[in-house]
Amino acid sequence: MISPAGLTRLGCLVAVLATVGLLPWLAHRDPALTVLRARSAEREPTEEALSAIREDLGLDAGPLSLLGSWASDLLRGDLGTSWVSGTDVLPSVVAGLQVSLGLMGAALGVAIVLGALLVTPVLVRGRGSAGAFAAMLAAVPEFLLATVALLVCGVWLGRLPTAGWAGPEYLVLPAIALGVPAGGLLGRLVADALPAVLDERWVELWRGAGVSRTAIAGAALKRVLPPLVPQFGMAAVGLTGGAVAVEMVFAVPGIGRTALGAAKSQDLPLLQGSVLALLLLGLVAGVAAALTRRWLLGPALRDAGLTLPPARPVRAHPAIPLTLFTVLAVTIGWGLLRDPYTVHPAARLAAPTWAHPLGTDALGRDVLARLGHGAASTVGTAAAICVLSLLLALALGFLPGVAAGAADIANALPPVIVGILVAAATGPGTGGAALAVALISWPALSAHAAALVQEVRASAFLTAQRAMGASPLWILTRHVLPSVAAPVARHALLRLPGIALALASLGFLGLGAQPPAPEWGLLLDESRAYVERAPWAALAPAVALALLAGLAVSGAAAVRGGRRVRRAAPSATKPATKKPATKKKGASVAV
């Protein structure tokens, strides 16, 4: 019998593939014309030529007939034939997937090494966290990091290849560009969760018994990793399908670049095969993460033997977020007072001066003005998506069987592919980019919430609450929800810069806001061509994203997170069926 999660995965998989198959009709464009231009840009689009293509591809039968034919071939292991090149799709998909998996492995290695460097000081000190520095690393745009790495290592130093895929040395620059932001995110998540574990009684007992630091560190990591394992799986999938911009910069023939090219040319068989490969990869990663988490927890999860660490959120000095907020607010406010659209041809690519504090772009427009006016569309939209994702994650966290399948599918879809599908229906723009990011931004929060809900429900003190006769509503509102909401809210705040970065990446690829809008992704895209001559135009939005990340993390740490959850002590003088009183003494519990 198929589980609810399995049914959800199957339903979402069918829905996504059907939507991909309807792409030309969603875009309200003649697929025959798009295929003709992809095959030969010089050929005139005469009615005879278009009719020949429609007959060759079977377009006159309609989209449902094409979907049915593709699904029938899929059951026989045939992904069809490319509409553009006329070659079999399966070898192209396998080749692209192999390249992306190799790049994912290298980038994941970089991320793990960087994450370990961020976590090590916490293990040594037994307190603190990775700080806002890790969040700033997580907010560095991969495509900007790729451009800078290409310029410095490939052009200035001439040490590493800058394009193609012909050997291990071609892995280095793309792996660094992808691994540094992922390492910052993973290191931050682990480092934030460690202090509460290292403050537990068993750590003190082990130290008193002479247990080595290495053994204690290993046990603490095993204690803290289960709720975070789904995040590691999702990060690994993101390094595969979400590397489209980096693959474009370095001309890496990965599965993401293959899917993007197929979508632009409306090569449906190749696009469907690429998306299917990404979805299957996401499902495999989700199952592997669930099995790993169950293995780490062991019998404690099954036997309700979990004891959750006490709430001890990491605090930051209020001066840190206040300083970051002041810098961002002054910069954005100053930019809002200036004109972001006025063109000054005589001042093209001018260096920073008092007249133009952050210099000018290739058209002579003031970079400070464009940075300030772009904050509303980038940061404001990201904040709205973040709040919606948090609410959805908290709701789906109590339905892990249903949410897990949908989360695996949504996480496996790169923002670029979703952006293409949304743009086909709504047209490119800020609203379409926001919808695309919102559709795929909730899985990480939902997985975190589901893991915490499962562990809180399996904790020993809740078993005592049930034995005392506490109602399910009481347990939900007074224990489970408060223990889950605070950590997930802090996680959501940590992901705010990442959501802003996803919006910027869609703008960078032309799927978000359109010129001349002063959106941060567009600023990065426009400045990429002349980053060597005028780096300030590219550094301004990149530094703004990094400051936003630091503000989000330090702001979450400066305010005491979490709500104390009180344990109800059994009383011999009261019946076991009576609900616990509103005031109970006991240790607080949070995750």
Coordinates of C-alpha atoms in Angstrom, one line a residue:
M1 CA 0.0 0.0 0.0
I2 CA 1.4 3.4 -1.0
S3 CA 2.0 5.8 1.9
P4 CA 0.5 9.4 1.9
A5 CA 4.0 10.7 1.2
G6 CA 4.4 8.4 -1.8
L7 CA 1.0 9.4 -3.2
T8 CA 1.9 13.1 -2.8
R9 CA 5.3 12.6 -4.5
L10 CA 3.6 10.8 -7.4
G11 CA 0.9 13.4 -7.8
C12 CA 3.3 16.3 -7.7
L13 CA 5.6 14.5 -10.1
V14 CA 2.8 14.1 -12.6
A15 CA 1.6 17.6 -12.2
V16 CA 5.1 19.1 -12.8
L17 CA 5.8 17.0 -15.8
A18 CA 2.3 17.9 -17.2
T19 CA 3.0 21.6 -16.7
V20 CA 6.3 21.3 -18.5
G21 CA 4.6 19.5 -21.4
L22 CA 2.2 22.4 -21.7
L23 CA 5.0 25.1 -21.7
P24 CA 4.5 26.2 -25.4
W25 CA 0.8 26.5 -25.0
L26 CA 1.1 28.3 -21.6
A27 CA 3.4 30.8 -23.3
H28 CA 0.7 31.4 -26.0
R29 CA 3.4 31.0 -28.7
D30 CA 3.5 28.7 -31.7
P31 CA 5.9 25.9 -30.7
A32 CA 6.6 25.3 -34.4
L33 CA 8.0 28.8 -34.8
T34 CA 10.2 28.4 -31.8
V35 CA 11.6 25.1 -32.9
L36 CA 12.2 26.5 -36.4
R37 CA 14.2 29.4 -35.0
A38 CA 16.2 27.0 -32.8
R39 CA 17.0 24.7 -35.7
S40 CA 17.9 27.4 -38.2
A41 CA 17.8 31.1 -37.3
E42 CA 18.2 32.2 -40.9
R43 CA 15.3 30.2 -42.4
E44 CA 12.2 32.2 -43.2
P45 CA 9.1 31.1 -41.1
T46 CA 6.9 30.4 -44.0
E47 CA 3.6 28.6 -43.6
E48 CA 5.0 25.6 -45.5
A49 CA 8.0 25.4 -43.2
L50 CA 5.9 25.7 -40.1
S51 CA 3.4 23.1 -41.3
A52 CA 6.2 20.7 -42.0
I53 CA 7.5 21.0 -38.4
R54 CA 4.0 20.6 -37.0
E55 CA 3.5 17.4 -39.0
D56 CA 6.9 16.1 -38.1
L57 CA 6.4 16.7 -34.3
G58 CA 2.8 15.8 -34.2
L59 CA 1.8 19.3 -32.8
D60 CA -1.6 19.2 -34.6
A61 CA -2.7 16.4 -32.3
G62 CA -2.6 18.8 -29.4
P63 CA -0.7 18.9 -26.0
L64 CA -2.7 16.1 -24.3
S65 CA -1.9 13.7 -27.1
L66 CA 1.8 14.6 -27.0
L67 CA 1.8 14.1 -23.2
G68 CA 0.2 10.7 -23.5
S69 CA 2.7 9.7 -26.2
W70 CA 5.6 10.9 -24.1
A71 CA 4.4 9.0 -21.0
S72 CA 3.8 5.9 -23.0
D73 CA 7.4 6.0 -24.3
L74 CA 8.7 6.7 -20.8
L75 CA 7.2 3.5 -19.5
R76 CA 9.4 1.7 -22.0
G77 CA 12.5 3.6 -20.9
D78 CA 12.5 6.0 -23.9
L79 CA 12.7 9.7 -23.2
G80 CA 12.0 10.6 -26.9
T81 CA 13.9 12.5 -29.5
S82 CA 15.0 16.1 -29.3
W83 CA 12.8 18.4 -31.4
V84 CA 15.8 20.6 -32.2
S85 CA 18.8 18.2 -32.8
G86 CA 16.9 15.1 -33.7
T87 CA 19.0 13.0 -31.3
D88 CA 17.9 10.7 -28.5
V89 CA 17.2 12.6 -25.3
L90 CA 18.4 9.9 -22.9
P91 CA 22.1 10.1 -23.6
S92 CA 22.0 13.9 -23.3
V93 CA 20.2 13.8 -20.0
V94 CA 22.6 11.1 -18.6
A95 CA 25.6 13.1 -19.8
G96 CA 24.3 16.3 -18.2
L97 CA 23.4 14.5 -15.0
Q98 CA 26.8 13.0 -14.7
V99 CA 28.5 16.4 -15.0
S100 CA 26.2 17.9 -12.5
L101 CA 26.7 15.1 -10.0
G102 CA 30.4 15.5 -10.3
L103 CA 30.1 19.2 -9.7
M104 CA 27.7 18.6 -6.8
G105 CA 30.2 16.3 -5.2
A106 CA 33.0 18.8 -5.5
A107 CA 30.9 21.7 -4.3
L108 CA 29.5 19.6 -1.4
G109 CA 33.1 18.9 -0.4
V110 CA 33.9 22.6 -0.3
A111 CA 30.8 23.3 1.7
I112 CA 31.6 20.6 4.3
V113 CA 35.1 21.8 4.7
L114 CA 34.0 25.4 5.1
G115 CA 31.1 24.4 7.4
A116 CA 33.6 22.4 9.6
L117 CA 35.8 25.5 9.9
L118 CA 32.8 27.5 11.0
V119 CA 31.7 24.9 13.5
T120 CA 35.1 24.1 15.0
P121 CA 35.4 27.3 17.2
V122 CA 31.9 26.5 18.7
L123 CA 33.0 23.0 19.6
V124 CA 36.3 24.3 21.1
R125 CA 34.7 27.1 23.1
G126 CA 31.4 25.3 23.9
R127 CA 29.4 28.4 23.3
G128 CA 28.7 31.1 20.7
S129 CA 27.9 30.5 17.1
A130 CA 29.4 30.9 13.6
G131 CA 28.2 34.6 13.8
A132 CA 26.9 36.8 11.1
F133 CA 30.0 36.0 9.0
A134 CA 28.6 32.6 8.0
A135 CA 25.3 34.2 7.0
M136 CA 27.1 36.8 4.9
L137 CA 28.9 33.9 3.1
A138 CA 25.6 32.2 2.5
A139 CA 24.2 35.4 0.9
V140 CA 27.1 35.9 -1.6
P141 CA 25.5 35.5 -5.1
E142 CA 26.9 32.3 -6.7
F143 CA 27.0 33.9 -10.1
L144 CA 28.9 37.0 -8.8
L145 CA 31.3 34.7 -7.0
A146 CA 31.7 32.7 -10.2
T147 CA 32.4 35.9 -12.2
V148 CA 35.0 37.1 -9.7
A149 CA 36.7 33.7 -9.5
L150 CA 36.8 33.5 -13.3
L151 CA 38.3 37.0 -13.5
V152 CA 40.9 36.6 -10.7
C153 CA 42.0 33.0 -11.1
G154 CA 41.3 32.5 -14.8
V155 CA 42.2 35.8 -16.3
W156 CA 44.5 37.7 -14.0
L157 CA 46.5 34.7 -12.6
G158 CA 45.9 32.3 -15.5
R159 CA 46.0 29.3 -13.2
L160 CA 42.8 27.5 -13.9
P161 CA 40.5 26.9 -16.9
T162 CA 37.5 29.2 -17.1
A163 CA 35.2 27.4 -19.4
G164 CA 34.2 23.9 -20.5
W165 CA 34.5 20.4 -18.9
A166 CA 37.5 18.4 -19.8
G167 CA 39.1 17.3 -16.6
P168 CA 39.3 17.6 -12.7
E169 CA 40.8 21.1 -12.9
Y170 CA 37.6 22.4 -14.5
L171 CA 35.8 21.5 -11.3
V172 CA 37.7 23.9 -9.1
L173 CA 36.3 27.3 -9.8
P174 CA 32.6 26.2 -10.2
A175 CA 32.9 24.1 -7.0
I176 CA 34.2 27.1 -5.0
A177 CA 31.5 29.4 -6.4
L178 CA 28.8 26.9 -5.4
G179 CA 30.3 25.5 -2.2
V180 CA 31.1 28.8 -0.4
P181 CA 27.5 29.9 0.0
A182 CA 26.3 26.4 0.8
G183 CA 29.0 26.0 3.4
G184 CA 28.1 29.2 5.1
L185 CA 24.4 28.1 5.4
L186 CA 25.2 24.6 6.6
G187 CA 27.9 25.8 9.0
R188 CA 25.5 28.4 10.4
L189 CA 22.7 25.9 11.0
V190 CA 25.0 23.4 12.9
A191 CA 26.8 26.1 14.8
D192 CA 23.6 27.7 16.0
A193 CA 22.3 24.3 17.3
L194 CA 25.5 23.2 19.1
P195 CA 25.6 25.5 22.2
A196 CA 22.4 24.1 23.7
V197 CA 23.7 20.5 23.3
L198 CA 27.1 21.3 24.7
D199 CA 25.4 22.8 27.8
E200 CA 23.7 19.5 28.6
R201 CA 24.5 17.5 31.7
W202 CA 26.0 14.5 29.9
V203 CA 28.7 16.7 28.4
E204 CA 29.9 17.8 31.8
L205 CA 29.8 14.2 33.1
W206 CA 31.8 13.0 30.1
R207 CA 34.4 15.7 30.6
G208 CA 34.7 14.8 34.3
A209 CA 35.2 11.2 33.3
G210 CA 38.1 12.1 31.1
V211 CA 36.5 11.5 27.8
S212 CA 38.4 13.1 24.9
R213 CA 37.3 16.3 23.2
T214 CA 37.1 14.4 19.9
A215 CA 34.6 11.9 21.3
I216 CA 32.5 14.6 23.0
A217 CA 32.5 16.6 19.7
G218 CA 31.4 13.5 17.7
A219 CA 28.6 12.7 20.2
A220 CA 27.4 16.4 20.2
L221 CA 27.3 16.4 16.4
K222 CA 25.3 13.2 16.3
R223 CA 23.0 14.7 18.9
V224 CA 22.4 17.9 16.9
L225 CA 22.4 16.6 13.3
P226 CA 19.0 14.7 13.0
P227 CA 16.8 17.8 12.6
L228 CA 19.3 19.3 10.2
V229 CA 19.9 16.2 8.0
P230 CA 17.0 17.1 5.7
Q231 CA 18.6 20.5 5.1
F232 CA 21.9 18.8 4.1
G233 CA 19.9 16.7 1.5
M234 CA 18.2 19.7 0.2
A235 CA 21.4 21.7 -0.1
A236 CA 23.0 18.8 -2.1
V237 CA 20.0 18.8 -4.5
G238 CA 20.3 22.6 -4.8
L239 CA 23.9 22.3 -5.7
T240 CA 22.9 20.1 -8.7
G241 CA 19.8 21.7 -10.1
G242 CA 20.3 25.2 -8.7
A243 CA 23.7 25.7 -10.4
V244 CA 22.3 27.0 -13.6
A245 CA 23.8 30.5 -13.3
V246 CA 27.2 29.1 -12.4
E247 CA 27.0 26.6 -15.3
M248 CA 26.2 29.4 -17.6
V249 CA 29.2 31.5 -16.4
F250 CA 31.7 28.6 -16.8
A251 CA 30.0 26.9 -19.8
V252 CA 29.6 23.7 -17.8
P253 CA 27.3 21.2 -19.7
G254 CA 25.3 20.2 -16.6
I255 CA 21.7 19.2 -16.3
G256 CA 20.6 22.6 -15.2
R257 CA 22.1 24.3 -18.2
T258 CA 20.7 21.6 -20.4
A259 CA 17.2 22.2 -19.0
L260 CA 17.5 26.0 -19.4
G261 CA 18.5 25.7 -23.0
A262 CA 15.7 23.2 -23.7
A263 CA 13.2 25.5 -22.1
K264 CA 14.3 28.5 -24.2
S265 CA 14.1 26.6 -27.4
Q266 CA 10.9 24.8 -26.2
D267 CA 12.5 21.5 -26.9
L268 CA 9.9 19.6 -24.9
P269 CA 11.3 16.1 -24.9
L270 CA 14.7 17.3 -23.7
L271 CA 13.2 19.6 -21.1
Q272 CA 10.9 16.9 -19.8
G273 CA 13.8 14.5 -19.6
S274 CA 16.0 17.0 -17.7
V275 CA 13.2 18.0 -15.3
L276 CA 12.4 14.3 -14.7
A277 CA 16.1 13.6 -13.8
L278 CA 16.2 16.5 -11.4
L279 CA 13.0 15.4 -9.7
L280 CA 14.2 11.8 -9.3
L281 CA 17.4 13.1 -7.9
G282 CA 15.4 15.1 -5.3
L283 CA 13.3 12.1 -4.4
V284 CA 16.4 10.0 -3.9
A285 CA 18.1 12.7 -1.8
G286 CA 14.9 13.0 0.3
V287 CA 14.7 9.3 1.0
A288 CA 18.4 9.1 1.8
A289 CA 18.1 12.0 4.3
A290 CA 15.1 10.4 6.0
L291 CA 16.9 7.1 6.4
T292 CA 20.1 8.9 7.7
R293 CA 18.0 10.8 10.2
R294 CA 16.3 7.7 11.5
W295 CA 19.6 6.0 11.8
L296 CA 21.1 8.9 13.8
L297 CA 18.1 8.9 16.2
G298 CA 18.0 5.2 16.7
P299 CA 15.4 3.6 19.0
A300 CA 14.8 6.9 20.9
L301 CA 12.4 8.1 18.3
R302 CA 10.4 4.9 18.3
D303 CA 10.4 4.4 22.0
A304 CA 9.6 8.0 23.0
G305 CA 12.9 8.2 24.7
L306 CA 14.1 11.6 23.4
T307 CA 15.1 14.3 25.8
L308 CA 15.3 17.6 24.1
P309 CA 18.0 20.2 24.9
P310 CA 16.9 23.2 26.9
A311 CA 16.3 26.5 25.2
R312 CA 19.5 28.5 25.2
P313 CA 19.4 30.7 22.1
V314 CA 22.6 32.3 21.0
R315 CA 22.6 36.0 21.7
A316 CA 24.3 38.8 19.8
H317 CA 25.2 42.2 21.1
P318 CA 22.4 44.6 20.1
A319 CA 25.0 46.9 18.6
I320 CA 25.8 44.5 15.8
P321 CA 22.3 44.4 14.2
L322 CA 21.8 48.1 15.0
T323 CA 25.0 49.0 13.1
L324 CA 24.2 46.8 10.1
F325 CA 20.6 48.2 10.0
T326 CA 22.0 51.8 10.2
V327 CA 24.4 51.2 7.4
L328 CA 21.7 49.6 5.2
A329 CA 19.0 52.2 6.1
V330 CA 21.3 55.2 5.4
T331 CA 22.5 53.8 2.1
I332 CA 19.1 52.9 0.9
G333 CA 17.6 56.2 2.2
W334 CA 20.3 58.2 0.5
G335 CA 19.8 56.3 -2.7
L336 CA 16.0 56.9 -2.6
L337 CA 16.7 60.7 -2.7
R338 CA 18.5 60.3 -6.0
D339 CA 17.3 59.6 -9.6
P340 CA 17.9 56.0 -10.7
Y341 CA 17.0 56.5 -14.3
T342 CA 18.9 59.6 -15.5
V343 CA 21.5 58.7 -18.0
H344 CA 24.9 60.6 -18.1
P345 CA 26.9 59.4 -21.1
A346 CA 29.8 61.5 -20.2
A347 CA 30.1 59.8 -16.8
R348 CA 30.0 56.2 -17.9
L349 CA 31.7 53.8 -15.5
A350 CA 32.8 56.7 -13.3
A351 CA 34.7 55.9 -10.1
P352 CA 33.0 56.8 -6.8
T353 CA 33.0 60.5 -6.1
W354 CA 31.0 62.8 -3.9
A355 CA 28.6 63.4 -6.9
H356 CA 28.2 59.6 -7.3
P357 CA 29.2 58.0 -4.0
L358 CA 29.1 54.4 -5.5
G359 CA 30.1 55.3 -9.0
T360 CA 28.1 55.0 -12.2
D361 CA 27.1 52.1 -14.5
A362 CA 27.7 51.6 -18.2
L363 CA 25.0 54.1 -19.1
G364 CA 26.2 56.7 -16.5
R365 CA 23.3 56.0 -14.1
D366 CA 24.0 56.6 -10.4
V367 CA 24.6 53.2 -8.7
L368 CA 23.7 54.4 -5.3
A369 CA 20.3 55.6 -6.6
R370 CA 19.6 52.3 -8.3
L371 CA 20.7 50.4 -5.2
G372 CA 18.3 52.3 -3.0
H373 CA 15.3 52.1 -5.3
G374 CA 15.9 48.4 -5.9
A375 CA 15.7 47.6 -2.2
A376 CA 11.9 47.8 -2.1
S377 CA 11.4 45.3 -4.9
T378 CA 14.2 42.9 -3.8
V379 CA 14.0 43.0 0.0
G380 CA 10.3 43.8 0.4
T381 CA 9.3 40.9 -1.9
A382 CA 11.7 38.6 -0.1
A383 CA 10.3 39.5 3.3
A384 CA 6.7 38.8 2.1
I385 CA 7.8 35.4 0.7
C386 CA 9.6 34.6 3.9
V387 CA 6.5 35.2 6.0
L388 CA 4.3 33.1 3.7
S389 CA 6.8 30.3 3.7
L390 CA 7.0 30.3 7.5
L391 CA 3.2 30.0 7.9
L392 CA 3.0 27.3 5.3
A393 CA 5.9 25.4 6.9
L394 CA 4.3 25.4 10.4
A395 CA 1.1 24.1 9.0
L396 CA 2.7 21.4 6.9
G397 CA 5.0 20.4 9.7
F398 CA 2.1 18.6 11.4
L399 CA 1.4 16.7 8.2
P400 CA 4.8 15.2 7.5
G401 CA 3.5 12.3 5.5
V402 CA 1.8 14.6 3.0
A403 CA 4.3 17.4 3.1
A404 CA 7.4 15.3 2.7
G405 CA 6.5 14.2 -0.8
A406 CA 5.6 17.7 -2.0
A407 CA 8.8 19.1 -0.4
D408 CA 11.0 16.6 -2.2
I409 CA 9.5 17.6 -5.5
A410 CA 9.5 21.4 -4.8
N411 CA 13.1 21.3 -3.6
A412 CA 14.3 19.4 -6.6
L413 CA 13.1 22.1 -9.0
P414 CA 15.6 24.8 -9.6
P415 CA 14.3 28.4 -9.3
V416 CA 15.2 29.0 -12.9
I417 CA 13.0 26.2 -14.2
V418 CA 10.1 27.3 -12.1
G419 CA 10.8 30.9 -13.2
I420 CA 10.6 29.8 -16.8
L421 CA 7.3 28.0 -16.3
V422 CA 5.8 31.0 -14.4
A423 CA 7.1 33.5 -16.9
A424 CA 5.5 31.5 -19.7
A425 CA 2.1 32.0 -18.1
T426 CA 2.5 35.5 -16.6
G427 CA 5.4 37.0 -18.5
P428 CA 8.8 38.0 -17.0
G429 CA 8.5 40.4 -14.2
T430 CA 8.8 40.9 -10.4
G431 CA 5.5 39.3 -9.7
G432 CA 6.3 36.2 -11.7
A433 CA 9.7 35.9 -10.1
A434 CA 8.1 36.2 -6.6
L435 CA 5.6 33.5 -7.4
A436 CA 8.3 31.2 -8.7
V437 CA 10.5 31.6 -5.6
A438 CA 7.4 31.3 -3.3
L439 CA 6.5 27.9 -4.8
I440 CA 9.9 26.4 -3.9
S441 CA 11.0 28.4 -0.8
W442 CA 9.0 26.4 1.8
P443 CA 10.5 22.9 1.7
A444 CA 13.5 23.5 3.9
L445 CA 11.4 25.2 6.6
S446 CA 8.7 22.5 6.3
A447 CA 11.3 19.7 6.7
H448 CA 12.8 21.5 9.7
A449 CA 9.3 21.9 11.3
A450 CA 8.3 18.3 10.6
A451 CA 11.5 16.9 12.2
L452 CA 11.0 19.1 15.3
V453 CA 7.4 18.1 15.6
Q454 CA 8.2 14.4 15.4
E455 CA 11.0 14.7 18.0
V456 CA 8.9 16.9 20.4
R457 CA 6.0 14.4 20.2
A458 CA 8.4 11.5 20.9
S459 CA 9.9 13.2 24.0
A460 CA 9.5 11.6 27.4
F461 CA 7.9 14.6 29.1
L462 CA 5.0 14.6 26.6
T463 CA 4.3 11.0 27.5
A464 CA 3.9 12.1 31.1
Q465 CA 1.6 14.9 30.0
R466 CA -0.7 12.4 28.2
A467 CA -0.6 10.1 31.2
M468 CA -1.8 13.0 33.3
G469 CA -4.8 13.5 31.0
A470 CA -3.7 16.6 29.2
S471 CA -5.8 17.2 26.1
P472 CA -4.3 17.1 22.6
L473 CA -5.2 20.8 22.2
W474 CA -3.4 21.7 25.4
I475 CA -0.3 19.7 24.3
L476 CA -0.3 21.3 20.9
T477 CA -0.7 24.9 22.0
R478 CA 1.3 24.9 25.2
H479 CA 4.2 22.5 24.3
V480 CA 4.5 21.3 20.7
L481 CA 3.8 24.5 18.8
P482 CA 5.9 26.9 21.0
S483 CA 8.8 24.4 20.9
V484 CA 8.7 24.3 17.1
A485 CA 7.7 27.8 16.1
A486 CA 10.7 29.7 17.5
P487 CA 13.5 27.6 15.9
V488 CA 11.7 27.5 12.5
A489 CA 11.1 31.3 12.7
R490 CA 14.8 31.8 13.3
H491 CA 15.5 29.5 10.4
A492 CA 13.1 31.5 8.2
L493 CA 14.9 34.7 9.2
L494 CA 18.2 33.1 8.2
R495 CA 16.7 32.2 4.8
L496 CA 15.5 35.8 4.1
P497 CA 18.8 36.7 2.3
G498 CA 18.7 33.4 0.4
I499 CA 15.2 34.3 -0.9
A500 CA 16.4 37.7 -1.9
L501 CA 19.3 36.0 -3.6
A502 CA 16.9 33.7 -5.5
L503 CA 15.0 36.7 -6.7
A504 CA 18.2 38.3 -7.8
S505 CA 19.3 35.2 -9.7
L506 CA 16.1 35.2 -11.7
G507 CA 16.6 38.9 -12.5
F508 CA 20.2 38.0 -13.4
L509 CA 18.9 35.5 -15.9
G510 CA 16.3 37.8 -17.3
L511 CA 13.3 36.0 -15.7
G512 CA 12.5 38.6 -13.1
A513 CA 12.3 42.4 -13.2
Q514 CA 13.0 43.8 -16.7
P515 CA 15.2 46.8 -17.6
P516 CA 15.4 49.6 -16.7
A517 CA 14.1 48.5 -13.3
P518 CA 16.7 49.0 -10.6
E519 CA 16.4 45.5 -9.2
W520 CA 19.5 44.1 -7.5
G521 CA 19.7 41.0 -9.7
L522 CA 19.5 43.2 -12.8
L523 CA 22.3 45.4 -11.3
L524 CA 24.5 42.4 -10.9
D525 CA 23.7 41.2 -14.5
E526 CA 24.3 44.6 -16.0
S527 CA 27.6 45.0 -14.2
R528 CA 29.0 41.6 -14.9
A529 CA 30.3 42.5 -18.4
Y530 CA 32.5 45.3 -17.0
V531 CA 33.3 44.0 -13.5
E532 CA 37.0 44.3 -14.3
R533 CA 36.8 48.0 -15.2
A534 CA 34.1 49.1 -12.7
P535 CA 33.9 46.6 -9.9
W536 CA 31.9 49.0 -7.6
A537 CA 28.8 48.6 -9.7
A538 CA 28.8 44.8 -9.0
L539 CA 30.0 45.0 -5.5
A540 CA 27.3 47.4 -4.3
P541 CA 24.3 45.0 -4.6
A542 CA 26.5 42.1 -3.5
V543 CA 27.6 43.9 -0.4
A544 CA 24.0 44.9 0.3
L545 CA 22.9 41.3 0.1
A546 CA 25.7 40.3 2.5
L547 CA 24.8 43.1 5.0
L548 CA 21.2 41.9 4.8
A549 CA 22.3 38.4 5.7
G550 CA 24.3 39.7 8.7
L551 CA 21.4 41.8 9.8
A552 CA 18.9 38.9 9.6
V553 CA 21.1 36.6 11.6
S554 CA 22.4 39.0 14.2
G555 CA 18.9 40.4 14.6
A556 CA 17.5 36.9 15.3
A557 CA 20.3 36.3 17.8
A558 CA 20.0 39.7 19.6
V559 CA 16.3 39.0 20.5
R560 CA 15.8 36.1 22.8
G561 CA 14.1 33.4 20.6
G562 CA 11.8 30.7 21.7
R563 CA 9.2 30.4 24.3
R564 CA 9.7 28.5 27.5
V565 CA 7.7 25.3 27.6
R566 CA 6.8 24.1 31.0
R567 CA 6.7 20.5 32.0
A568 CA 3.8 19.3 34.1
A569 CA 4.9 17.4 37.2
P570 CA 2.7 14.5 38.2
S571 CA 0.8 15.1 41.4
A572 CA -0.2 12.3 43.7
T573 CA -3.1 14.3 45.2
K574 CA -4.9 15.0 41.9
P575 CA -6.6 12.6 39.6
A576 CA -4.6 11.6 36.5
T577 CA -7.4 12.7 34.2
K578 CA -7.3 16.3 35.3
K579 CA -5.7 18.8 32.9
P580 CA -2.5 20.5 34.1
A581 CA -2.8 23.8 35.8
T582 CA -1.6 27.0 34.0
K583 CA 1.4 27.3 36.3
K584 CA 3.7 24.4 36.5
K585 CA 7.3 24.3 37.6
G586 CA 9.9 22.4 35.6
A587 CA 12.6 22.6 33.1
S588 CA 12.0 24.4 29.8
V589 CA 12.1 22.4 26.5
A590 CA 12.8 23.7 23.1
V591 CA 14.4 22.5 19.9

